[in-house]
Short mmCIF file of C-alpha atoms and ligand atoms in Angstrom, two decimals:
data_model
loop_
_atom_site.label_atom_id
_atom_site.label_comp_id
_atom_site.label_asym_id
_atom_site.label_seq_id
_atom_site.Cartn_x
_atom_site.Cartn_y
_atom_site.Cartn_z
CA MET A 47 -0.18 0.07 0.29
CA GLY A 48 2.85 2.37 0.85
CA ASN A 49 4.46 2.20 -2.44
CA GLU A 50 1.29 2.53 -4.28
CA LEU A 51 0.44 5.92 -2.34
CA GLU A 52 4.40 7.13 -2.62
CA SER A 53 4.13 6.07 -6.71
CA LEU A 54 0.80 7.99 -6.90
CA LYS A 55 2.42 11.11 -4.67
CA GLU A 56 5.29 11.19 -7.33
CA LYS A 57 2.85 10.92 -10.35
CA ILE A 58 0.79 14.02 -8.82
CA GLU A 59 3.90 16.11 -8.25
CA ARG A 60 4.99 15.29 -11.84
CA GLU A 61 1.94 16.17 -13.37
CA ALA A 62 1.43 19.26 -11.38
CA GLN A 63 4.69 20.47 -12.67
CA GLY A 64 3.45 19.89 -16.31
CA ILE A 65 0.64 22.13 -15.59
CA LYS A 66 0.88 25.05 -18.37
CA ASN A 67 -2.79 26.40 -18.78
CA GLN A 68 -6.36 26.32 -17.90
CA ALA A 69 -7.23 23.27 -19.50
CA ASP A 70 -4.51 21.53 -17.97
CA LEU A 71 -5.73 22.44 -14.50
CA LEU A 72 -8.88 21.05 -15.34
CA LYS A 73 -7.65 17.89 -16.56
CA PHE A 74 -5.37 17.49 -13.55
CA LYS A 75 -8.32 18.46 -11.43
CA GLU A 76 -10.45 15.67 -12.96
CA LYS A 77 -7.80 13.05 -12.91
CA PHE A 78 -7.05 13.27 -9.33
CA LEU A 79 -9.20 15.03 -7.49
CA SER A 80 -12.68 14.49 -8.96
CA ARG A 81 -15.06 13.31 -6.13
CA LYS A 82 -16.27 10.69 -8.39
CA LYS A 83 -13.97 9.20 -10.33
CA GLY A 84 -10.42 10.94 -9.33
CA GLU A 85 -7.66 8.37 -8.52
CA ILE A 86 -7.28 9.90 -4.92
CA SER A 87 -10.83 9.68 -4.30
CA LEU A 88 -11.14 6.19 -5.98
CA LEU A 89 -8.84 5.25 -2.87
CA PHE A 90 -11.19 6.02 -0.28
CA LYS A 91 -13.03 2.93 -1.63
CA LYS A 92 -10.34 0.71 -0.67
CA ILE A 93 -10.49 1.31 2.86
CA PRO A 94 -13.19 -1.61 3.55
CA SER A 95 -11.09 -3.89 2.09
CA LEU A 96 -8.28 -3.47 4.33
CA ASP A 97 -7.30 -5.08 7.70
CA PRO A 98 -9.27 -2.87 10.29
CA GLU A 99 -6.15 -2.19 11.93
CA MET A 100 -4.37 -0.58 8.81
CA ARG A 101 -7.79 1.61 7.99
CA SER A 102 -7.10 4.66 9.62
CA SER A 103 -3.66 4.98 9.20
CA PHE A 104 -4.53 4.56 5.37
CA GLY A 105 -7.21 6.99 5.26
CA MET A 106 -4.96 9.39 6.99
CA GLU A 107 -2.22 8.86 4.16
CA ILE A 108 -5.05 9.60 1.48
CA ASN A 109 -6.01 12.75 3.21
CA ARG A 110 -2.69 13.69 3.21
CA LEU A 111 -2.44 12.88 -0.43
CA LYS A 112 -5.82 14.92 -1.25
CA LYS A 113 -4.17 17.68 0.65
CA ILE A 114 -1.02 17.96 -1.37
CA GLY A 115 -3.01 17.52 -4.63
CA GLU A 116 -5.09 20.43 -3.63
CA LYS A 117 -2.09 22.67 -2.56
CA LEU A 118 -0.39 21.43 -5.91
CA LEU A 119 -3.19 22.45 -7.79
CA ASN A 120 -3.50 25.90 -6.11
CA GLU A 121 0.15 26.58 -6.58
CA ALA A 122 -0.15 25.92 -10.29
CA GLU A 123 -3.17 28.11 -10.82
CA GLU A 124 -1.25 30.75 -9.16
CA ARG A 125 1.63 30.22 -10.88
CA ILE A 126 -0.59 30.63 -14.57
CA LYS A 127 -2.36 33.66 -13.47
CA GLY A 128 1.48 35.22 -12.66
CA GLU A 129 2.58 33.98 -15.95
CA LYS A 130 -0.36 35.31 -17.75
CA ARG A 131 -0.28 38.74 -16.12
CA SER A 132 3.47 39.32 -17.04
CA SER A 133 2.95 38.22 -20.65
CA ILE A 134 0.46 40.98 -20.82
CA ILE A 135 2.63 43.51 -19.52
CA SER A 136 5.47 42.42 -21.80
CA GLU A 137 3.91 41.35 -24.77
CA ARG A 138 3.98 44.44 -27.50
CA ILE A 139 0.72 44.85 -29.41
CA PRO A 140 1.65 45.65 -32.98
CA ASP A 141 -1.82 46.48 -34.02
CA PRO A 142 -4.73 46.83 -31.81
CA THR A 143 -7.33 46.92 -34.49
CA LEU A 144 -6.82 43.17 -35.57
CA PRO A 145 -9.29 40.96 -34.77
CA GLY A 146 -8.65 38.88 -31.63
CA LYS A 147 -7.85 35.31 -32.00
CA LYS A 148 -10.34 32.85 -31.75
CA LYS A 149 -9.80 30.24 -29.52
CA ILE A 150 -11.98 26.91 -29.82
CA HIS A 151 -12.71 24.54 -26.86
CA GLY A 152 -14.42 21.61 -26.42
CA SER A 153 -17.67 20.73 -24.55
CA ILE A 154 -19.43 18.08 -23.43
CA HIS A 155 -21.85 16.45 -25.92
CA PRO A 156 -25.51 17.01 -24.87
CA ILE A 157 -26.49 13.44 -24.75
CA ALA A 158 -23.73 12.83 -22.37
CA ARG A 159 -24.44 16.00 -20.57
CA THR A 160 -28.10 14.56 -20.12
CA SER A 161 -26.77 11.07 -19.04
CA TYR A 162 -24.93 13.18 -16.41
CA GLU A 163 -27.94 15.11 -15.31
CA ILE A 164 -29.89 11.88 -14.66
CA GLU A 165 -26.89 10.34 -12.88
CA GLU A 166 -26.60 13.08 -10.48
CA ILE A 167 -30.09 13.17 -9.15
CA PHE A 168 -29.68 9.19 -8.49
CA LEU A 169 -26.31 9.90 -6.79
CA ARG A 170 -28.16 12.59 -4.47
CA MET A 171 -30.56 9.38 -3.70
CA GLY A 172 -27.99 7.65 -2.52
CA TYR A 173 -27.26 4.96 -5.41
CA ASP A 174 -23.86 3.79 -6.81
CA ILE A 175 -23.06 3.95 -10.42
CA GLU A 176 -22.65 0.38 -12.01
CA GLU A 177 -21.45 -0.70 -15.26
CA GLY A 178 -21.30 -3.37 -18.08
CA PRO A 179 -19.87 -4.10 -21.20
CA ASP A 180 -21.44 -3.33 -24.61
CA VAL A 181 -20.60 -6.52 -25.82
CA GLU A 182 -22.67 -8.66 -23.83
CA THR A 183 -23.27 -12.42 -23.43
CA GLU A 184 -26.79 -13.68 -24.62
CA PHE A 185 -27.04 -15.13 -21.06
CA PHE A 186 -26.89 -11.70 -19.59
CA ASN A 187 -28.87 -9.79 -22.32
CA PHE A 188 -31.76 -12.40 -22.38
CA GLU A 189 -31.37 -15.62 -20.60
CA ALA A 190 -30.84 -14.17 -17.29
CA LEU A 191 -33.57 -11.54 -17.64
CA ASN A 192 -36.36 -14.34 -18.37
CA ILE A 193 -36.19 -13.86 -22.15
CA PRO A 194 -35.56 -17.43 -22.95
CA LYS A 195 -34.39 -18.67 -26.76
CA TYR A 196 -37.50 -18.23 -28.81
CA HIS A 197 -39.26 -15.83 -26.89
CA PRO A 198 -41.07 -13.54 -28.97
CA ALA A 199 -39.41 -10.60 -26.94
CA ARG A 200 -36.10 -11.21 -28.58
CA GLU A 201 -37.67 -10.74 -31.72
CA GLN A 202 -37.91 -6.72 -31.30
CA GLN A 203 -34.34 -6.78 -30.03
CA ASP A 204 -32.77 -9.05 -32.48
CA THR A 205 -29.77 -7.24 -32.85
CA PHE A 206 -25.96 -7.49 -33.62
CA TYR A 207 -24.43 -10.37 -32.96
CA ILE A 208 -20.61 -10.74 -32.78
CA ARG A 209 -20.73 -14.67 -32.34
CA GLU A 210 -23.72 -17.02 -31.41
CA ASP A 211 -23.60 -16.10 -27.79
CA LEU A 212 -21.86 -12.75 -27.96
CA LEU A 213 -24.02 -9.56 -29.05
CA LEU A 214 -24.10 -5.56 -28.65
CA ARG A 215 -26.35 -5.50 -25.46
CA THR A 216 -30.17 -4.31 -26.59
CA HIS A 217 -30.59 -2.66 -22.91
CA THR A 218 -28.88 -1.60 -19.83
CA SER A 219 -31.04 -4.32 -18.28
CA PRO A 220 -28.01 -7.10 -18.04
CA VAL A 221 -26.32 -4.57 -15.43
CA GLN A 222 -28.99 -5.78 -13.23
CA ILE A 223 -28.10 -9.19 -12.80
CA ARG A 224 -24.32 -8.11 -12.82
CA ALA A 225 -24.81 -5.79 -9.93
CA MET A 226 -26.85 -8.48 -7.87
CA ARG A 227 -23.92 -10.97 -8.67
CA LYS A 228 -21.47 -8.50 -7.20
CA ARG A 229 -23.41 -7.01 -4.46
CA LYS A 230 -25.30 -8.23 -1.62
CA PRO A 231 -28.93 -6.49 -0.68
CA PRO A 232 -29.38 -3.52 -0.23
CA ILE A 233 -28.51 -2.78 -3.27
CA ARG A 234 -29.27 0.44 -4.92
CA VAL A 235 -27.60 1.33 -8.48
CA ILE A 236 -28.15 2.74 -11.50
CA ALA A 237 -26.29 1.90 -14.72
CA PRO A 238 -25.79 4.25 -17.58
CA GLY A 239 -24.70 3.37 -20.93
CA ARG A 240 -24.95 2.69 -24.75
CA VAL A 241 -27.21 0.11 -26.13
CA PHE A 242 -27.86 -1.15 -29.51
CA ARG A 243 -30.90 -2.15 -31.70
CA ARG A 244 -31.79 -2.86 -35.17
CA ASP A 245 -33.63 0.06 -35.84
CA GLU A 246 -33.95 2.21 -38.93
CA PRO A 247 -32.83 5.64 -38.37
CA ASP A 248 -35.96 7.82 -37.95
CA PRO A 249 -36.25 11.11 -35.91
CA THR A 250 -36.43 9.40 -32.40
CA HIS A 251 -34.66 6.57 -33.28
CA THR A 252 -30.88 5.70 -34.11
CA PRO A 253 -29.28 2.20 -33.92
CA MET A 254 -27.16 3.16 -30.99
CA PHE A 255 -28.57 4.93 -27.88
CA TYR A 256 -28.07 5.72 -24.45
CA GLN A 257 -30.08 4.28 -21.35
CA VAL A 258 -30.09 4.67 -17.77
CA GLU A 259 -31.04 1.41 -15.97
CA GLY A 260 -32.14 1.61 -12.22
CA LEU A 261 -32.13 -1.06 -9.48
CA VAL A 262 -33.07 -1.50 -6.25
CA VAL A 263 -33.13 -4.52 -4.22
CA ASP A 264 -33.96 -4.84 -0.23
CA LYS A 265 -36.36 -6.58 2.18
CA GLY A 266 -39.70 -5.44 1.84
CA ILE A 267 -39.48 -2.97 -1.49
CA ASN A 268 -42.89 -2.76 -3.15
CA PHE A 269 -44.42 -0.73 -6.04
CA SER A 270 -44.99 2.48 -4.18
CA HIS A 271 -41.34 2.63 -3.76
CA LEU A 272 -40.61 2.64 -7.32
CA LYS A 273 -43.70 5.20 -7.94
CA GLY A 274 -42.12 7.74 -5.43
CA THR A 275 -38.97 7.18 -6.85
CA LEU A 276 -39.55 8.09 -10.35
CA GLU A 277 -41.97 10.99 -9.10
CA ILE A 278 -39.11 12.73 -7.20
CA PHE A 279 -36.85 11.99 -10.23
CA SER A 280 -39.21 13.21 -12.85
CA LYS A 281 -39.62 16.55 -10.95
CA SER A 282 -35.81 17.00 -10.22
CA LEU A 283 -35.25 16.77 -13.90
CA PHE A 284 -38.75 18.08 -15.45
CA GLY A 285 -39.65 20.59 -12.94
CA LYS A 286 -41.77 20.62 -9.85
CA LEU A 287 -45.06 20.34 -11.55
CA THR A 288 -44.21 17.45 -13.85
CA LYS A 289 -46.88 14.55 -13.21
CA VAL A 290 -46.26 10.92 -13.73
CA ARG A 291 -48.42 8.24 -15.14
CA PHE A 292 -48.21 4.55 -15.09
CA ARG A 293 -49.43 2.54 -17.58
CA PRO A 294 -49.47 -1.53 -17.38
CA SER A 295 -47.08 -3.06 -19.73
CA TYR A 296 -45.17 -6.15 -20.12
CA PHE A 297 -41.62 -6.89 -19.79
CA PRO A 298 -40.51 -10.30 -19.16
CA PHE A 299 -37.98 -9.19 -16.54
CA THR A 300 -40.63 -7.42 -14.43
CA GLU A 301 -43.73 -8.34 -12.80
CA PRO A 302 -46.00 -6.50 -12.66
CA SER A 303 -44.32 -3.97 -15.32
CA ALA A 304 -45.29 -0.32 -16.60
CA GLU A 305 -44.54 2.33 -18.80
CA VAL A 306 -44.25 5.40 -17.13
CA ASP A 307 -45.35 8.65 -19.03
CA ILE A 308 -44.63 12.29 -17.84
CA SER A 309 -46.71 15.10 -18.09
CA CYS A 310 -45.64 17.14 -20.94
CA PRO A 311 -43.21 19.76 -19.34
CA ILE A 312 -43.44 22.08 -22.50
CA CYS A 313 -47.50 22.44 -23.09
CA GLY A 314 -48.65 21.04 -19.97
CA GLY A 315 -51.28 19.04 -22.28
CA LYS A 316 -52.72 22.50 -23.19
CA ASN A 317 -51.55 22.35 -26.74
CA PRO A 318 -53.49 20.01 -29.09
CA ASN A 319 -50.68 20.86 -31.64
CA CYS A 320 -47.79 20.42 -29.34
CA ARG A 321 -44.62 19.24 -31.20
CA ILE A 322 -43.29 17.38 -28.24
CA CYS A 323 -46.24 15.36 -26.76
CA GLY A 324 -48.52 15.45 -29.94
CA GLY A 325 -51.52 17.33 -28.13
CA THR A 326 -51.94 14.12 -25.69
CA GLY A 327 -50.20 15.97 -22.86
CA TRP A 328 -48.26 12.90 -21.86
CA ILE A 329 -44.59 11.68 -23.04
CA GLU A 330 -43.31 8.32 -22.37
CA ILE A 331 -40.16 8.20 -21.06
CA LEU A 332 -39.61 4.68 -19.38
CA GLY A 333 -40.00 1.16 -18.42
CA ALA A 334 -40.15 -0.16 -15.19
CA GLY A 335 -41.63 -2.89 -12.69
CA MET A 336 -40.89 -5.22 -10.00
CA VAL A 337 -38.18 -7.51 -10.69
CA HIS A 338 -39.20 -10.94 -11.41
CA PRO A 339 -38.73 -13.61 -9.02
CA LYS A 340 -36.55 -15.56 -11.56
CA VAL A 341 -34.26 -12.66 -12.39
CA LEU A 342 -33.67 -12.24 -8.58
CA MET A 343 -32.51 -15.69 -8.72
CA ALA A 344 -30.62 -15.34 -11.40
CA GLY A 345 -28.49 -12.71 -9.67
CA GLY A 346 -28.24 -14.98 -6.70
CA ILE A 347 -30.86 -13.15 -4.72
CA ASP A 348 -33.68 -15.36 -2.65
CA PRO A 349 -36.98 -13.87 -3.97
CA GLU A 350 -38.52 -15.27 -0.76
CA ILE A 351 -36.50 -12.45 1.39
CA TYR A 352 -35.90 -9.99 -0.88
CA SER A 353 -38.04 -7.92 -3.50
CA GLY A 354 -37.06 -5.25 -5.89
CA PHE A 355 -37.83 -2.66 -8.41
CA ALA A 356 -36.31 -1.86 -11.75
CA PHE A 357 -36.51 0.71 -14.34
CA GLY A 358 -34.90 1.75 -17.83
CA LEU A 359 -34.83 5.11 -18.99
CA GLY A 360 -34.09 6.43 -22.49
CA VAL A 361 -31.29 9.49 -22.41
CA ASP A 362 -31.62 10.53 -26.08
CA ARG A 363 -35.34 10.71 -25.57
CA THR A 364 -35.30 12.84 -22.24
CA PHE A 365 -32.66 15.54 -24.03
CA LEU A 366 -35.01 15.64 -27.00
CA ILE A 367 -37.81 16.43 -24.75
CA LYS A 368 -35.67 18.84 -22.39
CA SER A 369 -34.46 20.70 -25.26
CA GLN A 370 -38.00 20.74 -27.23
CA LEU A 371 -36.05 19.14 -30.15
CA LEU A 372 -37.42 16.81 -32.93
CA ASP A 373 -34.50 14.89 -34.43
CA ILE A 374 -32.13 12.85 -32.37
CA ARG A 375 -30.07 11.91 -35.75
CA TYR A 376 -28.54 15.27 -35.91
CA TYR A 377 -26.72 14.47 -32.43
CA TYR A 378 -24.71 11.61 -33.75
CA GLU A 379 -23.84 13.17 -36.88
CA ASN A 380 -20.98 15.04 -34.41
CA ARG A 381 -20.74 18.13 -36.88
CA VAL A 382 -19.08 20.71 -34.58
CA GLU A 383 -21.08 23.30 -36.13
CA PHE A 384 -24.17 22.00 -35.00
CA LEU A 385 -23.25 20.89 -31.57
CA GLU A 386 -21.60 24.01 -30.92
CA GLN A 387 -24.96 25.88 -29.99
CA PHE A 388 -25.64 23.38 -26.95
CA ARG A 389 -22.37 24.47 -25.11
N1 LIG B 596 -34.73 -2.87 -20.44
C1 LIG B 596 -35.98 -2.33 -21.07
C2 LIG B 596 -36.33 -1.61 -22.49
O1 LIG B 596 -34.96 -1.63 -23.02
C3 LIG B 596 -36.56 -1.19 -19.91
C4 LIG B 596 -36.99 -1.72 -18.83
C5 LIG B 596 -36.22 -1.98 -17.42
C6 LIG B 596 -37.99 -1.71 -18.23
C7 LIG B 596 -36.00 -2.14 -16.49
C8 LIG B 596 -38.27 -2.55 -16.91
C9 LIG B 596 -37.58 -2.70 -15.96
O2 LIG B 596 -37.03 -1.32 -23.09
#
């Protein structure tokens, strides 16, 4: 452990010296100090796996490292400011009437940003982030989710196979199984990521899109927990006045299942020609339900003791609704001239 901390410290010092500008500063901060993914923050997660008598000293070491990282970051920031000031003073301006130099800097893709916004809401509710692979086994994508071979639900999601038993996942639901096998209840996770379907591109479909899966498993979890959670979520994302509507539906991996609509955040159902809800006043944003006992079992969890709910939310769709846009395809063409307006 000592060595690991020591070499991380050296790395931090080395990279701090290399900071030259604002972008480097941000990169450094993100890499080492970001609360979610920073290398230092990740060390805190190791604490529970250590011998109890090691924990507090290890924790103190990490805190010390964090302080060092923060100090170096501040110093680098001061240094850059100083350099900038002196270069402004020493620079001779040949022709002050010339147009300035335009700097182009990147920004987060609007769909990724929507996913982050969704993640933030659940992180605040105490969920963890779980991940699964884009190339998934047939078992996790279908079988374990109670979609046996020749089940009609497969047809809808017939997809891109790499091999007979390996495919591009068609939803984020396989991460439910992975999370259950990895964790013990109480489980509260969300799993954001890419999914793939054999869909013709049209204004609301692309063969690759994003979902955020949610899964909660514990003793005594019931449908009202699902409703309450999705209600809080929808109000946080679309505004306090948002209403949520559950319609009975079917998914092989949940029972009972529901499709969930939110009241149209654009017209509130008042505009019969609303482009977003088509005048119905409601927009479907996710599928959800109580985790099927067979799915709990596939995850190694005893359905006699535990119950759970799950949901799967379309990120692209959420983005379109929030920004009142009509065609998702532009966002995947990745033309900078177009994307620039969403900074
Ligand atoms: N996986 C489903 C889909 O992609 C959504 C879903 C997730 C439904 C979890 C119920 C529970 O359409």
